[in-house]
Coordinates of C-alpha atoms in Angstrom, one line a residue:
X26 CA 72.1 -92.8 -76.2
X27 CA 70.5 -91.5 -79.4
X28 CA 67.2 -92.5 -78.0
X29 CA 67.9 -90.7 -74.7
X30 CA 68.9 -87.6 -76.5
X31 CA 65.7 -87.8 -78.6
X32 CA 63.6 -88.2 -75.5
X33 CA 65.3 -85.3 -73.8
X34 CA 64.7 -83.1 -76.9
X35 CA 61.1 -84.1 -76.9
X36 CA 60.6 -83.4 -73.3
X37 CA 62.3 -80.1 -73.6
X38 CA 60.2 -79.1 -76.6
X39 CA 57.0 -80.1 -74.8
X40 CA 57.9 -78.2 -71.7
X41 CA 58.8 -75.1 -73.7
X42 CA 55.4 -75.3 -75.5
X43 CA 53.7 -75.9 -72.2
X44 CA 55.3 -73.0 -70.6
X45 CA 54.7 -70.7 -73.6
X46 CA 51.0 -71.7 -73.5
X47 CA 50.7 -71.1 -69.8
X48 CA 52.3 -67.7 -70.1
X49 CA 49.8 -66.8 -72.9
X50 CA 46.9 -67.8 -70.5
X51 CA 48.5 -65.8 -67.7
X52 CA 48.9 -62.7 -69.8
X53 CA 45.3 -63.0 -70.9
X54 CA 44.1 -63.5 -67.3
X55 CA 46.0 -60.4 -66.3
X56 CA 44.5 -58.4 -69.1
X57 CA 41.0 -59.6 -68.2
X58 CA 41.6 -58.9 -64.5
X59 CA 43.1 -55.5 -65.2
X60 CA 40.2 -54.7 -67.5
X61 CA 37.7 -55.7 -64.8
X62 CA 39.5 -53.7 -62.1
X63 CA 39.6 -50.6 -64.5
X64 CA 35.9 -51.1 -65.3
X65 CA 35.1 -51.3 -61.6
X66 CA 37.2 -48.1 -60.8
X67 CA 35.6 -46.3 -63.7
X68 CA 32.1 -47.4 -62.6
X69 CA 32.7 -46.3 -59.1
X70 CA 34.0 -42.9 -60.3
X71 CA 31.1 -42.5 -62.6
X72 CA 28.6 -43.3 -59.8
X73 CA 30.3 -40.9 -57.5
X74 CA 30.2 -38.1 -60.1
X75 CA 26.5 -38.9 -60.8
X76 CA 25.7 -38.8 -57.1
X77 CA 27.6 -35.5 -56.7
X78 CA 25.6 -34.0 -59.6
X79 CA 22.4 -35.3 -58.1
X80 CA 23.2 -33.9 -54.7
X81 CA 24.0 -30.5 -56.2
X82 CA 20.8 -30.6 -58.1
X83 CA 18.6 -31.5 -55.1
X84 CA 18.0 -29.0 -52.2
X85 CA 19.3 -29.9 -48.8
X86 CA 16.6 -31.6 -46.7
X87 CA 15.1 -29.5 -43.9
X88 CA 16.5 -30.2 -40.5
X89 CA 14.3 -32.4 -38.4
X90 CA 13.5 -30.5 -35.2
X91 CA 14.4 -32.1 -31.8
X92 CA 11.5 -33.4 -30.0
X93 CA 10.4 -31.1 -27.1
X94 CA 8.0 -31.7 -24.3
X95 CA 4.5 -30.2 -24.9
X96 CA 4.0 -26.8 -23.3
X97 CA 2.2 -26.9 -20.0
X98 CA -1.1 -25.1 -19.8
X99 CA -0.9 -22.3 -17.2
X100 CA -2.9 -23.1 -14.1
X101 CA -5.2 -20.1 -13.2
X102 CA -4.1 -18.4 -9.9
X103 CA -6.1 -16.3 -7.5
X104 CA -5.7 -12.5 -8.0
X105 CA -4.2 -10.4 -5.2
X106 CA -4.9 -6.7 -4.9
X107 CA -3.2 -4.4 -2.4
X108 CA -3.6 -0.8 -1.2
X109 CA -1.4 1.0 1.3
X110 CA -2.7 3.5 3.9
X111 CA -1.1 6.2 6.1
X112 CA -2.8 8.1 8.9
X113 CA -2.2 10.9 11.4
X114 CA -4.4 12.5 14.0
X115 CA -5.9 15.9 14.8
X116 CA -5.0 18.9 12.7
X117 CA -5.3 22.0 14.9
X118 CA -4.2 25.0 13.0
X119 CA -4.9 27.6 15.7
X120 CA -3.9 31.2 16.2
X121 CA -0.2 30.6 16.9
X122 CA 0.1 28.0 14.3
X123 CA -1.5 30.3 11.7
X124 CA 0.7 33.3 12.7
X125 CA 3.8 31.2 12.3
X126 CA 2.7 30.2 8.8
X127 CA 1.6 33.6 7.6
X128 CA 3.3 35.1 4.6
X129 CA 2.9 38.3 2.7
X130 CA 0.7 36.6 0.2
X131 CA -1.1 34.0 2.3
X132 CA 0.1 30.9 4.2
X133 CA 3.0 28.5 3.8
X134 CA 2.7 25.4 6.0
X135 CA 5.7 23.5 4.5
X136 CA 8.3 24.4 7.2
X137 CA 5.8 23.5 9.9
X138 CA 4.4 20.3 8.6
X139 CA 6.4 18.7 5.8
X140 CA 8.3 16.5 8.2
X141 CA 5.3 14.3 8.7
X142 CA 3.2 15.1 5.6
X143 CA 5.7 14.5 2.8
X144 CA 5.4 10.7 3.0
X145 CA 1.6 10.8 2.5
X146 CA 2.0 10.8 -1.2
X147 CA 3.8 7.4 -1.0
X148 CA 0.5 5.8 0.0
X149 CA -2.7 5.0 -1.9
X150 CA -4.9 6.3 1.0
X151 CA -3.8 9.0 3.4
X152 CA -6.0 10.0 6.4
X153 CA -6.2 12.9 8.9
X154 CA -8.8 14.5 11.1
X155 CA -9.7 18.2 10.2
X156 CA -10.3 19.2 13.8
X157 CA -10.7 23.0 13.1
X158 CA -13.5 23.6 10.6
X159 CA -12.6 25.1 7.3
X160 CA -15.7 27.3 7.4
X161 CA -14.6 29.9 4.9
X162 CA -12.3 32.8 5.0
X163 CA -15.3 35.3 5.1
X164 CA -16.3 34.0 8.5
X165 CA -13.0 35.1 10.0
X166 CA -10.2 33.1 11.6
X167 CA -11.1 32.5 15.2
X168 CA -9.6 30.7 18.1
X169 CA -10.9 28.3 20.7
X170 CA -13.6 27.7 21.7
X171 CA -15.2 28.8 18.3
X172 CA -12.5 27.8 15.9
X173 CA -12.2 28.4 12.2
X174 CA -9.2 28.0 9.9
X175 CA -8.3 29.3 6.4
X176 CA -9.0 27.0 3.4
X177 CA -5.3 27.3 2.6
X178 CA -4.6 24.7 5.2
X179 CA -6.9 22.2 3.5
X180 CA -5.3 23.0 0.2
X181 CA -1.9 22.3 1.7
X182 CA -2.9 18.9 3.1
X183 CA -4.5 17.9 -0.2
X184 CA -1.3 18.9 -2.0
X185 CA 0.7 16.6 0.1
X186 CA -1.5 13.6 -0.9
X187 CA -4.1 13.4 1.9
X188 CA -7.3 12.0 0.4
X189 CA -9.4 10.7 3.3
X190 CA -10.6 13.3 5.7
X191 CA -12.8 13.2 8.8
X192 CA -14.9 16.2 9.5
X193 CA -17.2 15.1 12.4
X194 CA -15.8 16.3 15.7
X195 CA -16.7 18.5 18.6
X196 CA -15.8 21.6 16.6
X197 CA -18.0 20.9 13.6
X198 CA -20.5 23.5 14.6
X199 CA -18.2 26.2 15.7
X200 CA -19.4 28.5 12.9
X201 CA -22.9 27.2 13.0
X202 CA -24.7 26.0 9.8
X203 CA -22.8 28.5 7.6
X204 CA -19.5 26.9 8.6
X205 CA -20.8 23.5 7.8
X206 CA -22.1 24.6 4.4
X207 CA -18.9 26.3 3.5
X208 CA -16.8 23.4 4.6
X209 CA -18.9 20.9 2.5
X210 CA -18.6 23.2 -0.5
X211 CA -14.8 23.3 -0.1
X212 CA -14.3 19.6 0.2
X213 CA -16.7 18.8 -2.7
X214 CA -14.7 21.1 -4.9
X215 CA -11.9 18.6 -4.5
X216 CA -13.3 15.2 -5.9
X217 CA -9.9 13.6 -5.3
X218 CA -10.7 13.7 -1.6
X219 CA -13.1 11.4 0.3
X220 CA -14.7 13.1 3.4
X221 CA -17.4 12.1 5.9
X222 CA -19.0 13.5 9.0
X223 CA -20.9 16.6 7.7
X224 CA -24.1 16.4 5.6
X225 CA -26.4 18.9 3.8
X226 CA -29.3 16.5 3.6
X227 CA -30.8 13.4 5.2
X228 CA -30.2 11.6 1.9
X229 CA -26.5 12.3 2.3
X230 CA -26.4 11.1 5.8
X231 CA -28.1 7.8 4.8
X232 CA -26.0 7.3 1.7
X233 CA -23.3 4.6 1.7
X234 CA -20.9 5.7 -1.1
X235 CA -18.3 3.0 -2.1
X236 CA -14.9 4.0 -3.4
X237 CA -12.2 2.0 -5.1
X238 CA -8.5 1.9 -5.0
X239 CA -6.3 -0.6 -6.8
X240 CA -9.2 -3.1 -7.2
X241 CA -10.2 -2.8 -3.5
X242 CA -13.5 -1.2 -2.6
X243 CA -14.0 0.7 0.6
X244 CA -16.6 2.8 2.5
X245 CA -15.8 5.6 5.0
X246 CA -17.8 7.2 7.8
X247 CA -17.0 9.6 10.6
X248 CA -18.9 10.1 13.9
X249 CA -18.5 12.4 17.0
X250 CA -19.8 12.1 20.6
X251 CA -21.1 15.7 20.4
X252 CA -20.4 19.3 19.3
X253 CA -19.5 21.0 22.5
X254 CA -22.3 23.3 23.6
X255 CA -24.0 23.2 20.1
X256 CA -27.0 21.2 18.9
X257 CA -27.9 20.2 15.4
X258 CA -29.4 23.2 13.4
X259 CA -33.1 23.4 13.8
X260 CA -34.9 21.2 11.3
X261 CA -31.6 19.7 10.2
X262 CA -30.8 16.8 12.5
X263 CA -28.6 15.2 9.8
X264 CA -26.0 18.0 9.8
X265 CA -23.3 16.3 11.9
X266 CA -22.9 12.6 12.4
X267 CA -23.4 12.4 16.2
X268 CA -23.4 8.9 17.6
X269 CA -24.8 9.5 21.0
X270 CA -28.5 8.7 20.8
X271 CA -27.8 7.2 17.3
X272 CA -25.6 4.3 18.0
X273 CA -27.8 1.7 16.3
X274 CA -28.0 4.0 13.2
X275 CA -24.2 4.2 13.1
X276 CA -23.8 0.4 13.6
X277 CA -26.4 -0.3 11.0
X278 CA -24.6 1.9 8.5
X279 CA -21.5 -0.2 9.1
X280 CA -23.4 -3.4 8.6
X281 CA -24.8 -2.2 5.3
X282 CA -21.5 -0.9 4.2
X283 CA -19.8 -4.2 4.8
X284 CA -22.2 -5.9 2.4
X285 CA -21.1 -3.5 -0.3
X286 CA -17.4 -2.9 0.2
X287 CA -14.3 -4.9 0.9
X288 CA -13.2 -2.6 3.6
X289 CA -15.1 -0.4 6.1
X290 CA -13.2 2.5 7.7
X291 CA -14.7 4.4 10.7
X292 CA -13.4 7.6 12.2
X293 CA -14.5 8.0 15.8
X294 CA -14.3 11.3 17.8
X295 CA -14.6 9.8 21.4
X296 CA -12.9 9.5 24.8
X297 CA -11.7 11.8 27.5
X298 CA -9.3 14.6 26.7
X299 CA -5.7 14.2 28.0
X300 CA -6.2 10.6 29.1
X301 CA -3.8 7.8 27.9
X302 CA -6.4 5.1 28.6
X303 CA -9.6 4.6 26.6
X304 CA -12.8 4.7 28.6
X305 CA -15.5 2.1 28.8
X306 CA -17.6 3.8 26.1
X307 CA -14.6 3.7 23.6
X308 CA -13.9 0.0 24.4
X309 CA -17.6 -0.9 24.1
X310 CA -18.2 0.9 20.8
X311 CA -14.9 -0.4 19.3
X312 CA -16.1 -4.0 19.9
X313 CA -19.6 -3.3 18.6
X314 CA -18.1 -1.6 15.4
X315 CA -15.8 -4.5 14.8
X316 CA -18.7 -7.0 15.2
X317 CA -20.8 -4.9 12.8
X318 CA -18.0 -5.2 10.1
X319 CA -15.6 -2.3 10.6
X320 CA -12.1 -3.2 9.5
X321 CA -10.2 0.0 10.5
X322 CA -11.3 2.1 13.4
X323 CA -9.4 5.5 13.8
X324 CA -10.1 7.3 17.0
X325 CA -9.3 10.8 18.3
X326 CA -10.2 13.7 20.6
X327 CA -8.1 13.0 23.7
X328 CA -5.2 15.2 22.1
X329 CA -2.7 12.6 23.2
X330 CA -2.1 9.1 22.1
X331 CA -3.9 6.0 23.3
X332 CA -3.4 2.3 22.7
X333 CA -3.7 0.3 19.5
X334 CA -5.5 -3.0 19.6
X335 CA -6.4 -5.8 17.2
X336 CA -10.0 -7.0 17.7
X337 CA -11.9 -10.2 16.6
X338 CA -8.7 -12.3 15.9
X339 CA -6.9 -9.7 13.9
X340 CA -9.9 -8.9 11.7
X341 CA -10.2 -5.3 13.0
X342 CA -7.5 -2.9 13.9
X343 CA -8.5 -0.1 16.4
X344 CA -6.5 3.1 17.1
X345 CA -8.1 4.5 20.2
X346 CA -6.4 7.9 19.7
X347 CA -3.7 9.1 17.4
X348 CA -3.3 12.4 19.3
X349 CA -2.4 15.8 17.8
X350 CA -0.4 15.8 14.5
X351 CA -0.3 19.6 13.7
X352 CA -1.1 22.0 16.4
X353 CA -0.1 24.8 18.8
X354 CA -2.3 23.6 21.6
X355 CA -1.4 24.3 25.3
X356 CA -3.2 23.1 28.3
X357 CA -0.6 23.6 31.0
X358 CA -2.8 23.0 33.9
X359 CA -3.8 19.5 32.9
X360 CA -1.0 18.1 30.7
X361 CA 2.7 18.4 29.9
X362 CA 4.2 19.9 26.8
X363 CA 5.8 16.7 25.6
X364 CA 2.5 14.7 26.3
X365 CA 0.3 17.1 24.4
X366 CA 2.7 17.6 21.4
X367 CA 3.4 13.8 21.0
X368 CA 1.1 12.2 18.3
X369 CA 1.1 8.9 16.5
X370 CA 1.3 8.0 12.8
X371 CA 0.4 4.6 11.4
X372 CA 0.6 2.7 8.2
X373 CA -0.9 -0.6 7.0
X374 CA -1.7 -2.6 3.9
X375 CA -5.1 -3.7 2.8
X376 CA -4.9 -7.0 0.9
X377 CA -7.7 -8.6 -1.1
X378 CA -7.4 -12.1 -2.6
X379 CA -9.9 -12.9 -5.3
X380 CA -10.5 -16.7 -5.8
X381 CA -11.3 -18.4 -9.1
X382 CA -14.9 -18.9 -8.1
X383 CA -15.4 -15.2 -7.5
X384 CA -15.2 -15.3 -3.7
X385 CA -12.8 -13.0 -2.0
X386 CA -11.1 -12.3 1.4
X387 CA -9.7 -9.0 2.6
X388 CA -7.2 -8.7 5.4
X389 CA -5.3 -5.9 7.1
X390 CA -1.5 -6.6 7.3
X391 CA 1.9 -5.0 7.7
X392 CA 0.7 -2.7 10.5
X393 CA 3.3 -0.2 11.8
X394 CA 3.1 2.8 14.1
X395 CA 5.5 5.6 14.9
X396 CA 5.5 8.6 17.2
X397 CA 5.8 12.2 16.1
X398 CA 6.4 15.4 17.9
X399 CA 5.6 19.1 17.3
X400 CA 8.2 21.5 18.6
X401 CA 9.0 25.2 18.3
X402 CA 11.4 27.8 19.3
X403 CA 10.4 30.8 21.3
X404 CA 6.7 31.5 21.8
X405 CA 5.4 29.0 19.2
X406 CA 7.7 30.4 16.5
X407 CA 9.4 28.3 13.9
X408 CA 7.2 25.3 14.5
X409 CA 8.1 21.8 13.2
X410 CA 6.4 18.5 13.3
X411 CA 8.8 15.6 12.9
X412 CA 9.1 11.8 13.8
X413 CA 10.8 10.9 17.0
X414 CA 13.7 9.5 14.9
X415 CA 14.5 13.1 14.0
X416 CA 14.6 14.4 17.6
X417 CA 17.6 15.0 19.8
X418 CA 18.0 16.0 23.5
X419 CA 18.3 19.6 22.6
X420 CA 14.8 19.6 21.1
X421 CA 13.2 17.3 23.7
X422 CA 15.5 16.3 26.7
X423 CA 15.0 12.7 27.5
X424 CA 13.1 11.9 24.2
X425 CA 14.5 8.4 23.9
X426 CA 13.4 7.4 27.4
X427 CA 10.0 9.1 26.8
X428 CA 9.6 7.1 23.5
X429 CA 10.3 3.8 25.3
X430 CA 7.8 4.7 28.1
X431 CA 5.0 5.5 25.6
X432 CA 5.9 2.4 23.5
X433 CA 5.4 -0.1 26.3
X434 CA 2.9 1.8 28.6
X435 CA 0.6 3.3 26.0
X436 CA 0.9 2.1 22.4
X437 CA 1.3 -1.6 23.3
X438 CA -0.6 -1.5 26.6
X439 CA -3.6 -3.5 25.2
X440 CA -1.7 -5.5 22.6
X441 CA 1.9 -6.3 22.8
X442 CA 2.1 -7.4 19.1
X443 CA 1.9 -3.8 17.9
X444 CA 5.1 -2.7 16.1
X445 CA 6.7 0.8 16.3
X446 CA 9.0 2.2 13.6
X447 CA 8.3 2.7 10.0

């Protein structure tokens, strides 16, 4: 038993020593592990603080732009130029017309004509035919058959925007050479206007001036069948452009002009008075002018309207007669009031396309026509020229039916593609 007790004590002592030693190792391991953990934590904190200081000290890097597709190089395109044009027919300021416009200080044509002239300024080119010569106030204001009108009328038309005027017609020599000289001096004092038909020299008659509007070049000429009972002044065969006996000269002028200009405009005083249908001479000359290079042919003289026709596959537009636009004309024995006082206005666009290689093509497009009417109260008092859209049955009884008749039987008689209505 004593031995057992001794063994038990020894075992207990050994166990206690073993456990005490193990505890010491455990405490040491804990301390080492804690120290290691603490060092790691301190190291991480120090690194973070250092990185923060470095970040604060260093500037932010510039943002990297997003990648974009390279810009496409513009592809050169053809250039397109346009010019608009408006036209009306014969201006006949005769005695009654002038009396109605007379004021204490001169003339005021606004009440009579503004209804069809106000829109001229909306266009680049505006045309009319000066049927009564502006031969100078000193020559007196005379009536048919030797007519002369005051320059105030020309001033009025210029003020409304008309800048293309035909002066060759059967009344060009109503005041002989003096009237021609005075008329030329008047128009040439207004360089904003282009005129043709009267000449003071052979050089002027032969010349082919070229004008420009909005990048489009044009040439303009005007010719008449004759000058009533008058002949060219002696020794001056160039004074009035008269095509009879000079057709080839006229056609050659057009050919040469077409070589120089994008557009050739020809005003023709031709046909038979008070006839709705163009005669054979008109149709023949229209085709010859178109073949020679004319792009726009503006006819007049019949004092009433005639058909409109495209020629040469829509290359040339021909107005056989625009009729009267501003007048007090009466010919009761051969024509009616509504026929004689109905005229035509037209508008179109000239379009030129310039290719990259320098070549170009010019076309006439957006053609429109419209009818106009000159009416008055009393014996040619309070005269007004207006478009048919401004009429009523009180002014012209049956005006709508007459409009439709003229539309189908006159304006579109030779070409049903012609449009009416601005």
